[in-house]
C-alpha cells in the first residue's frame, strides 16, 4: 500500500466549534480511514497555511481521494493538499531505474 500526506485547513467555524467543545479528532479520523480501506498512521496539527495533516496508508489514489472527499463533506475543512510519499528504499529504486535511461535536454 502507498503512503499519502493529506494536509487540511479548518474553516473559522470549525475552529470556533472546537474551541467551544475541545476534542481529540484522532478516533473520528481513524474510523473514517478504516471504513474506506485506509490506515491512519498519524494525525498532527501544525501552524501556517495548513492547520494539520494526516499520514495515511491506502491501496490506491481512488481510495485516498474517497477519504478526502468524505472528510470534506461536513464542510468544516476549507482546503486540502494531498502528497504521495515515498520511503527511502523506493527512492533508491527510482534512482537506479532512472540511471538506466538517457534523456537529451533542449538544445541551447
C-alpha positions as YAML, in Angstrom:
chain: A
units: angstrom
residues:
- id: 1
  name: UNK
  ca: [0.00, 0.00, 0.00]
- id: 2
  name: UNK
  ca: [1.10, 3.56, -0.67]
- id: 3
  name: UNK
  ca: [1.58, 6.38, 1.83]
- id: 4
  name: UNK
  ca: [-0.01, 9.80, 1.49]
- id: 5
  name: UNK
  ca: [0.20, 13.03, 3.44]
- id: 6
  name: UNK
  ca: [-3.10, 14.90, 3.44]
- id: 7
  name: UNK
  ca: [-2.85, 18.44, 4.78]
- id: 8
  name: UNK
  ca: [-6.00, 20.24, 5.88]
- id: 9
  name: UNK
  ca: [-7.12, 23.71, 6.90]
- id: 10
  name: UNK
  ca: [-10.19, 24.20, 9.06]
- id: 11
  name: UNK
  ca: [-12.82, 26.88, 8.50]
- id: 12
  name: UNK
  ca: [-13.22, 29.64, 11.09]
- id: 13
  name: UNK
  ca: [-16.48, 27.99, 12.15]
- id: 14
  name: UNK
  ca: [-14.69, 24.70, 12.75]
- id: 15
  name: UNK
  ca: [-12.12, 26.40, 14.99]
- id: 16
  name: UNK
  ca: [-14.94, 28.15, 16.86]
- id: 17
  name: UNK
  ca: [-16.72, 24.82, 17.42]
- id: 18
  name: UNK
  ca: [-13.51, 23.10, 18.54]
- id: 19
  name: UNK
  ca: [-12.72, 25.98, 20.90]
- id: 20
  name: UNK
  ca: [-16.20, 25.78, 22.40]
- id: 21
  name: UNK
  ca: [-16.11, 21.97, 22.62]
- id: 22
  name: UNK
  ca: [-12.47, 20.78, 22.57]
- id: 23
  name: UNK
  ca: [-11.99, 17.24, 21.31]
- id: 24
  name: UNK
  ca: [-9.29, 14.93, 20.05]
- id: 25
  name: UNK
  ca: [-10.28, 14.12, 16.44]
- id: 26
  name: UNK
  ca: [-7.96, 11.11, 16.10]
- id: 27
  name: UNK
  ca: [-10.60, 8.43, 16.74]
- id: 28
  name: UNK
  ca: [-13.05, 10.00, 14.27]
- id: 29
  name: UNK
  ca: [-10.39, 10.29, 11.56]
- id: 30
  name: UNK
  ca: [-9.19, 6.74, 12.24]
- id: 31
  name: UNK
  ca: [-12.74, 5.37, 11.95]
- id: 32
  name: UNK
  ca: [-13.26, 7.14, 8.62]
- id: 33
  name: UNK
  ca: [-9.95, 5.84, 7.29]
- id: 34
  name: UNK
  ca: [-10.76, 2.25, 8.29]
- id: 35
  name: UNK
  ca: [-14.26, 2.40, 6.80]
- id: 36
  name: UNK
  ca: [-12.82, 3.44, 3.44]
- id: 37
  name: UNK
  ca: [-9.94, 0.95, 3.38]
- id: 38
  name: UNK
  ca: [-7.14, 3.23, 4.58]
- id: 39
  name: UNK
  ca: [-4.94, 3.04, 7.65]
- id: 40
  name: UNK
  ca: [-4.29, 6.18, 9.67]
- id: 41
  name: UNK
  ca: [-0.60, 6.25, 10.52]
- id: 42
  name: UNK
  ca: [-0.54, 9.70, 12.16]
- id: 43
  name: UNK
  ca: [-2.52, 12.88, 12.78]
- id: 44
  name: UNK
  ca: [-0.65, 16.06, 13.62]
- id: 45
  name: UNK
  ca: [-1.60, 19.71, 13.96]
- id: 46
  name: UNK
  ca: [0.63, 22.47, 12.65]
- id: 47
  name: UNK
  ca: [0.85, 26.23, 12.19]
- id: 48
  name: UNK
  ca: [0.89, 28.08, 8.91]
- id: 49
  name: UNK
  ca: [-1.02, 27.64, 5.67]
- id: 50
  name: UNK
  ca: [-2.48, 24.32, 6.85]
- id: 51
  name: UNK
  ca: [-3.76, 23.51, 10.31]
- id: 52
  name: UNK
  ca: [-2.68, 19.90, 10.32]
- id: 53
  name: UNK
  ca: [-2.03, 16.75, 8.35]
- id: 54
  name: UNK
  ca: [-2.65, 13.04, 8.36]
- id: 55
  name: UNK
  ca: [-0.37, 10.29, 7.13]
- id: 56
  name: UNK
  ca: [-2.48, 7.58, 5.51]
- id: 57
  name: UNK
  ca: [-1.71, 4.23, 4.02]
- id: 58
  name: UNK
  ca: [-4.09, 3.46, 1.15]
- id: 59
  name: UNK
  ca: [-4.20, 0.87, -1.63]
- id: 60
  name: UNK
  ca: [-4.63, 3.44, -4.41]
- id: 61
  name: UNK
  ca: [-5.42, 7.04, -5.37]
- id: 62
  name: UNK
  ca: [-9.15, 6.33, -5.63]
- id: 63
  name: UNK
  ca: [-9.29, 5.20, -2.01]
- id: 64
  name: UNK
  ca: [-7.34, 8.16, -0.64]
- id: 65
  name: UNK
  ca: [-9.49, 10.50, -2.76]
- id: 66
  name: UNK
  ca: [-12.63, 8.93, -1.25]
- id: 67
  name: UNK
  ca: [-11.18, 9.58, 2.22]
- id: 68
  name: UNK
  ca: [-10.54, 13.26, 1.38]
- id: 69
  name: UNK
  ca: [-14.00, 13.73, -0.16]
- id: 70
  name: UNK
  ca: [-15.70, 12.13, 2.85]
- id: 71
  name: UNK
  ca: [-13.66, 14.32, 5.23]
- id: 72
  name: UNK
  ca: [-14.67, 17.43, 3.26]
- id: 73
  name: UNK
  ca: [-18.39, 16.57, 3.20]
- id: 74
  name: UNK
  ca: [-19.34, 18.07, 6.61]
- id: 75
  name: UNK
  ca: [-17.99, 21.47, 5.49]
- id: 76
  name: UNK
  ca: [-15.56, 22.08, 8.36]
- id: 77
  name: UNK
  ca: [-12.44, 21.91, 6.15]
- id: 78
  name: UNK
  ca: [-11.71, 24.83, 3.80]
- id: 79
  name: UNK
  ca: [-8.64, 23.46, 1.99]
- id: 80
  name: UNK
  ca: [-6.69, 20.25, 1.47]
- id: 81
  name: UNK
  ca: [-3.49, 19.20, -0.22]
- id: 82
  name: UNK
  ca: [-2.56, 15.56, -0.75]
- id: 83
  name: UNK
  ca: [1.01, 14.44, -1.41]
- id: 84
  name: UNK
  ca: [2.09, 10.89, -2.25]
- id: 85
  name: UNK
  ca: [5.01, 9.84, -0.04]
- id: 86
  name: UNK
  ca: [7.93, 7.56, -0.85]
- id: 87
  name: UNK
  ca: [10.11, 5.56, 1.51]
- id: 88
  name: UNK
  ca: [13.89, 5.91, 1.11]
- id: 89
  name: UNK
  ca: [14.18, 2.42, -0.41]
- id: 90
  name: UNK
  ca: [11.60, 3.38, -3.05]
- id: 91
  name: UNK
  ca: [13.63, 6.47, -3.97]
- id: 92
  name: UNK
  ca: [16.79, 4.34, -4.27]
- id: 93
  name: UNK
  ca: [14.96, 2.01, -6.67]
- id: 94
  name: UNK
  ca: [13.71, 5.00, -8.69]
- id: 95
  name: UNK
  ca: [17.26, 6.41, -8.84]
- id: 96
  name: UNK
  ca: [18.60, 3.07, -10.07]
- id: 97
  name: UNK
  ca: [15.90, 2.88, -12.74]
- id: 98
  name: UNK
  ca: [16.49, 6.49, -13.81]
- id: 99
  name: UNK
  ca: [20.20, 5.72, -14.09]
- id: 100
  name: UNK
  ca: [19.47, 3.20, -16.85]
- id: 101
  name: UNK
  ca: [17.89, 5.82, -19.12]
- id: 102
  name: UNK
  ca: [19.31, 8.71, -21.10]
- id: 103
  name: UNK
  ca: [17.44, 11.85, -21.98]
- id: 104
  name: UNK
  ca: [18.66, 14.72, -24.10]
- id: 105
  name: UNK
  ca: [17.66, 18.16, -22.88]
- id: 106
  name: UNK
  ca: [16.57, 21.02, -25.14]
- id: 107
  name: UNK
  ca: [19.15, 22.50, -27.50]
- id: 108
  name: UNK
  ca: [20.87, 25.63, -26.23]
...
